[in-house]
Each structure stands twice: as structure tokens, then as C-alpha cells.
Short mmCIF file of C-alpha atoms in Angstrom, two decimals:
data_model
loop_
_atom_site.label_atom_id
_atom_site.label_comp_id
_atom_site.label_asym_id
_atom_site.label_seq_id
_atom_site.Cartn_x
_atom_site.Cartn_y
_atom_site.Cartn_z
CA UNK S 250 10.86 -73.54 -87.50
CA UNK S 251 11.73 -73.36 -91.17
CA UNK S 252 14.86 -71.36 -91.92
CA UNK S 253 14.95 -69.54 -95.23
CA UNK S 254 16.12 -66.25 -96.64
CA UNK S 255 15.57 -64.14 -99.70
CA UNK S 256 18.09 -61.47 -98.69
CA UNK S 257 21.68 -61.56 -99.89
CA UNK S 258 24.54 -60.35 -97.70
CA UNK S 259 28.01 -59.22 -98.68
CA UNK S 260 31.12 -61.38 -98.36
CA UNK S 261 32.33 -59.02 -95.65
CA UNK S 262 29.17 -59.63 -93.64
CA UNK S 263 29.67 -63.38 -93.96
CA UNK S 264 33.27 -63.12 -92.77
CA UNK S 265 32.19 -61.04 -89.77
CA UNK S 266 29.54 -63.60 -88.92
CA UNK S 267 31.99 -66.49 -89.16
CA UNK S 268 34.50 -64.57 -87.03
CA UNK S 269 31.87 -63.87 -84.36
CA UNK S 270 30.85 -67.54 -84.24
CA UNK S 271 34.49 -68.60 -83.90
CA UNK S 272 35.06 -66.09 -81.09
CA UNK S 273 32.00 -67.30 -79.16
CA UNK S 274 32.90 -70.97 -79.67
CA UNK S 275 36.56 -70.53 -78.72
CA UNK S 276 35.89 -68.28 -75.74
CA UNK S 277 33.28 -70.66 -74.38
CA UNK S 278 35.60 -73.66 -74.75
CA UNK S 279 38.57 -71.93 -73.13
CA UNK S 280 36.41 -70.53 -70.33
CA UNK S 281 35.10 -74.00 -69.57
CA UNK S 282 38.59 -75.34 -68.90
CA UNK S 283 39.76 -72.22 -67.08
CA UNK S 284 36.80 -72.49 -64.71
CA UNK S 285 37.65 -76.12 -63.92
CA UNK S 286 40.70 -74.91 -62.04
CA UNK S 287 38.81 -72.09 -60.36
CA UNK S 288 36.12 -74.51 -59.18
CA UNK S 289 38.67 -77.23 -58.36
CA UNK S 290 36.83 -79.90 -60.30
CA UNK S 291 38.04 -82.28 -62.99
CA UNK S 292 34.86 -82.66 -65.04
CA UNK S 293 32.54 -79.69 -65.10
CA UNK S 294 29.56 -81.47 -66.64
CA UNK S 295 29.49 -84.16 -63.96
CA UNK S 296 31.08 -82.42 -60.97
CA UNK S 297 29.43 -78.98 -61.26
CA UNK S 298 26.31 -79.57 -63.38
CA UNK S 299 24.21 -76.65 -62.15
CA UNK S 300 27.04 -74.15 -62.59
CA UNK S 301 27.90 -75.31 -66.09
CA UNK S 302 24.24 -75.48 -67.11
CA UNK S 303 23.98 -71.79 -66.18
CA UNK S 304 27.32 -71.17 -67.89
CA UNK S 305 26.18 -72.61 -71.22
CA UNK S 306 22.74 -71.02 -70.99
CA UNK S 307 24.42 -67.65 -70.49
CA UNK S 308 26.58 -68.18 -73.56
CA UNK S 309 23.53 -69.34 -75.53
CA UNK S 310 21.85 -66.06 -74.56
CA UNK S 311 24.95 -64.15 -75.67
CA UNK S 312 24.94 -65.95 -79.02
CA UNK S 313 21.24 -65.35 -79.58
CA UNK S 314 21.44 -61.66 -78.67
CA UNK S 315 24.56 -61.21 -80.80
CA UNK S 316 22.72 -62.47 -83.89
CA UNK S 317 19.18 -61.47 -82.94
CA UNK S 318 18.77 -58.64 -85.44
CA UNK S 319 21.03 -59.94 -88.18
CA UNK S 320 19.90 -63.58 -88.31
CA UNK S 321 16.90 -64.22 -86.06
CA UNK S 322 14.74 -61.15 -86.68
CA UNK S 323 12.11 -63.44 -88.21
CA UNK S 324 11.70 -65.21 -84.87
CA UNK S 325 8.79 -63.17 -83.53
CA UNK S 326 7.05 -63.57 -80.18
CA UNK S 327 4.12 -65.18 -81.98
CA UNK S 328 6.43 -67.74 -83.57
CA UNK S 329 8.02 -68.57 -80.22
CA UNK S 330 4.62 -69.01 -78.56
CA UNK S 331 3.52 -71.28 -81.38
CA UNK S 332 6.35 -73.70 -80.66
CA UNK S 333 6.15 -73.62 -76.85
CA UNK S 334 3.91 -76.73 -76.59
CA UNK S 335 6.18 -78.80 -78.84
CA UNK S 336 9.31 -77.57 -77.06
CA UNK S 337 7.77 -78.30 -73.65
CA UNK S 338 6.84 -81.85 -74.61
CA UNK S 339 10.30 -82.35 -76.05
CA UNK S 340 11.96 -81.08 -72.86
CA UNK S 341 9.83 -83.40 -70.73
CA UNK S 342 10.64 -86.36 -72.95
CA UNK S 343 14.38 -85.73 -72.95
CA UNK S 344 14.35 -85.20 -69.19
CA UNK S 345 12.66 -88.56 -68.76
CA UNK S 346 15.29 -90.25 -70.90
CA UNK S 347 18.26 -88.62 -69.19
CA UNK S 348 17.05 -88.67 -65.58
CA UNK S 349 14.96 -91.85 -65.47
CA UNK S 350 15.29 -94.19 -68.45
CA UNK S 351 19.08 -94.35 -68.87
CA UNK S 352 19.95 -94.62 -65.14
CA UNK S 353 17.39 -97.45 -64.86
CA UNK S 354 19.14 -99.62 -67.45
CA UNK S 355 20.66 -102.74 -65.85
CA UNK S 356 24.34 -103.53 -66.08
CA UNK S 357 25.69 -100.03 -66.71
CA UNK S 358 28.12 -99.31 -68.22
CA UNK S 359 27.46 -101.62 -71.14
CA UNK S 360 30.87 -101.10 -72.73
CA UNK S 361 33.73 -103.53 -72.06
CA UNK S 362 35.88 -102.48 -69.08
CA UNK S 363 39.05 -102.97 -71.11
CA UNK S 364 37.77 -101.04 -74.14
CA UNK S 365 39.64 -98.18 -75.81
CA UNK S 366 40.03 -94.90 -73.89
CA UNK S 367 37.38 -92.24 -74.39
CA UNK S 368 36.85 -88.63 -73.27
CA UNK S 369 33.35 -89.18 -71.88
CA UNK S 370 32.13 -90.01 -68.42
CA UNK S 371 28.41 -89.68 -67.93
CA UNK S 372 26.43 -89.59 -64.71
CA UNK S 373 22.81 -88.75 -63.95
CA UNK S 374 23.83 -85.09 -63.69
CA UNK S 375 25.57 -85.01 -67.07
CA UNK S 376 22.56 -84.22 -69.25
CA UNK S 377 21.60 -80.99 -67.46
CA UNK S 378 24.65 -78.97 -68.56
CA UNK S 379 25.00 -80.99 -71.77
CA UNK S 380 21.50 -79.96 -72.83
CA UNK S 381 22.49 -76.30 -72.43
CA UNK S 382 25.76 -76.84 -74.30
CA UNK S 383 23.91 -78.49 -77.19
CA UNK S 384 21.56 -75.49 -77.31
CA UNK S 385 24.54 -73.17 -77.73
CA UNK S 386 26.05 -75.33 -80.45
CA UNK S 387 22.74 -75.56 -82.31
CA UNK S 388 22.32 -71.78 -82.18
CA UNK S 389 25.77 -71.32 -83.70
CA UNK S 390 25.02 -73.92 -86.37
CA UNK S 391 21.72 -72.15 -87.13
CA UNK S 392 23.57 -68.83 -87.44
CA UNK S 393 26.03 -70.27 -89.95
CA UNK S 394 23.20 -71.96 -91.83
CA UNK S 395 21.19 -68.76 -92.15
CA UNK S 396 24.26 -66.76 -93.13
CA UNK S 397 25.12 -69.17 -95.93
CA UNK S 398 21.53 -69.10 -97.16
CA UNK S 399 21.91 -65.33 -97.39
CA UNK S 400 24.53 -66.15 -100.01
CA UNK S 401 21.90 -68.10 -101.97
CA UNK S 402 23.76 -71.40 -101.74
CA UNK S 403 21.91 -74.67 -102.22
CA UNK S 404 20.87 -76.66 -99.17
CA UNK S 405 23.45 -79.32 -100.01
CA UNK S 406 26.27 -76.78 -100.19
CA UNK S 407 25.17 -75.16 -96.94
CA UNK S 408 25.03 -78.51 -95.16
CA UNK S 409 28.44 -79.52 -96.51
CA UNK S 410 30.14 -76.27 -95.52
CA UNK S 411 28.65 -76.21 -92.03
CA UNK S 412 29.58 -79.88 -91.58
CA UNK S 413 33.19 -79.15 -92.49
CA UNK S 414 33.28 -76.16 -90.13
CA UNK S 415 31.67 -78.03 -87.23
CA UNK S 416 33.87 -81.07 -87.75
CA UNK S 417 36.99 -78.94 -88.08
CA UNK S 418 36.19 -77.09 -84.87
CA UNK S 419 36.39 -80.38 -83.00
CA UNK S 420 40.03 -80.70 -84.01
CA UNK S 421 40.65 -78.58 -80.90
CA UNK S 422 40.22 -81.84 -78.99
CA UNK S 423 43.72 -82.73 -80.19
CA UNK S 424 45.10 -80.42 -77.50
CA UNK S 425 43.09 -82.14 -74.75
CA UNK S 426 42.95 -85.74 -75.97
CA UNK S 427 45.96 -86.33 -78.26
CA UNK S 428 44.76 -89.86 -78.97
CA UNK S 429 44.35 -90.35 -82.75
CA UNK S 430 41.46 -92.81 -82.46
CA UNK S 431 39.50 -90.50 -80.14
CA UNK S 432 40.21 -87.48 -82.30
CA UNK S 433 39.09 -89.27 -85.45
CA UNK S 434 35.85 -90.51 -83.89
CA UNK S 435 34.92 -87.12 -82.44
CA UNK S 436 35.77 -85.23 -85.61
CA UNK S 437 33.96 -87.69 -87.87
CA UNK S 438 30.85 -87.67 -85.66
CA UNK S 439 30.89 -83.86 -85.58
CA UNK S 440 31.28 -83.77 -89.36
CA UNK S 441 28.20 -85.95 -89.84
CA UNK S 442 26.15 -84.07 -87.26
CA UNK S 443 27.24 -80.69 -88.61
CA UNK S 444 26.11 -81.77 -92.07
CA UNK S 445 22.79 -83.20 -90.93
CA UNK S 446 21.77 -80.28 -88.69
CA UNK S 447 21.56 -77.59 -91.42
CA UNK S 448 19.69 -79.99 -93.67
CA UNK S 449 17.06 -80.57 -90.97
CA UNK S 450 16.81 -76.87 -90.18
CA UNK S 451 16.32 -75.92 -93.80
CA UNK S 452 13.98 -78.73 -94.79
CA UNK S 453 11.66 -79.21 -91.82
CA UNK S 454 9.10 -76.88 -90.31
CA UNK S 455 10.36 -77.66 -86.80
CA UNK S 456 13.88 -78.21 -88.09
CA UNK S 457 15.68 -76.59 -85.17
CA UNK S 458 13.84 -78.74 -82.63
CA UNK S 459 14.47 -81.88 -84.69
CA UNK S 460 18.15 -81.00 -85.08
CA UNK S 461 18.50 -80.32 -81.35
CA UNK S 462 16.79 -83.60 -80.50
CA UNK S 463 19.02 -85.55 -82.90
CA UNK S 464 22.12 -83.98 -81.37
CA UNK S 465 20.91 -84.76 -77.85
CA UNK S 466 19.93 -88.35 -78.65
CA UNK S 467 23.43 -89.10 -79.92
CA UNK S 468 24.72 -88.54 -76.39
CA UNK S 469 21.82 -90.53 -74.96
CA UNK S 470 22.82 -93.40 -77.25
CA UNK S 471 26.42 -93.19 -76.01
CA UNK S 472 25.48 -92.87 -72.34
CA UNK S 473 25.01 -96.60 -71.56
CA UNK S 474 28.55 -97.23 -72.82
CA UNK S 475 30.20 -94.53 -70.72
CA UNK S 476 27.97 -94.44 -67.64
CA UNK S 477 29.47 -93.81 -64.23
CA UNK S 478 27.37 -94.14 -61.10
#
């Protein structure tokens, strides 16, 4: 899925797009924590995986519909059908990793029991809602990427700007985890991922799928360190 544009948009359109992305991101994040109290759970991804998978899928649908005509009008039914086989194989592969391969690793968690604190706790149920959350984040990144290409910026500039925005958005973790080391690691990782994702989307034919997979595999790589039976 190669993202490109030959149409230029006004600065006002770009500001509206950025504002809409911020509203969706912020509302989703705040709703997640508000619903924890309503559901009486401490960790939505592990304690209520089916509910939060539906929650993030619903927000992904909202994001897609919000930008369907303005940013994804090139995504025709024929284009979607063309990528169904690749997406299906990818989904099966990621399911196998999250549901079978990682839980089968011996000696989990692999991290030292007296290691530094971290905000993650992963169980076999974690990857169901996390996969939906990553889809939402990738859609928002794609929206920003396309919008900046409307401004005829170079791929490097687009990747840099989106990386700064995605990394900066993770500064909200300071309210939840006011631990400087945690905040630095999360923000730095988000900065790198936010820079890499637009580059993949713009440069590769199946860039969105590759970007999604890269994002997902980062959590799969972390899972053995933070696993909880």
C-alpha cells in the first residue's frame, strides 16, 4: 500500500487534520482509563481483553471514517481485496506468535525480578486488544503522513515531523508513570517508531502492513521480559 499524493492542501486543512488526530488520540486515551473504573479492573488489556479489543477497533473505525474521504479516498474496494491474502497471512502469523510461540518460551519472564519498574504486564490475552490499539495508532500515523505529503514535504521531513509528534504524544505517560527512566524509554521508543513508520509507508508497496508488523513485533520482543502467567 504505497502512500503518495500529488494534491496540495491549505495550512488550515493541515491544522484541522492535526486537531482531529489529537482529539481522537486524547479521547481514546482518557476513555481507556475512565472505563477501568467502570469495569472495576486495573489493567484493561490483560483483565478485559475482549472489551478493549472491541473498544480500540471501534475507535479505529471512527478514525478511518473520519478521514475516509479526505485522506483514504484512494483506498478502493479493489485495493483492499488485493491485500486481503497478505493481511490474512500476517494476522495468522502474529496470532501464532502471540498466542502460541511466546507463551511456550521457558523461564518466563526472562527479565531480572529486581529490575527497574516498568508500565507493562503482558499475559496471553494482552495481544488481542494491543493488536487493535496498534491498528488505531497506525491509522493516525498514516493520516498525518498523508497530510504532510499533501504539503509536498520530502519523505525525510515527513518522517521526522511524525516521529516528533508521536514521541511527544507519549509524554502523556508522565501523568500515569512519573518515573523519569520509564518516561524517557517510552518517549524515545515512540520517537523512533514514529519516524520509521512514515518512512515505511511512503517507501514500500505494502508499507502500512510492514509498519504495523514492525510496531507489533516491538511488543512481541518485549513480552518475554514482562510476561505474567
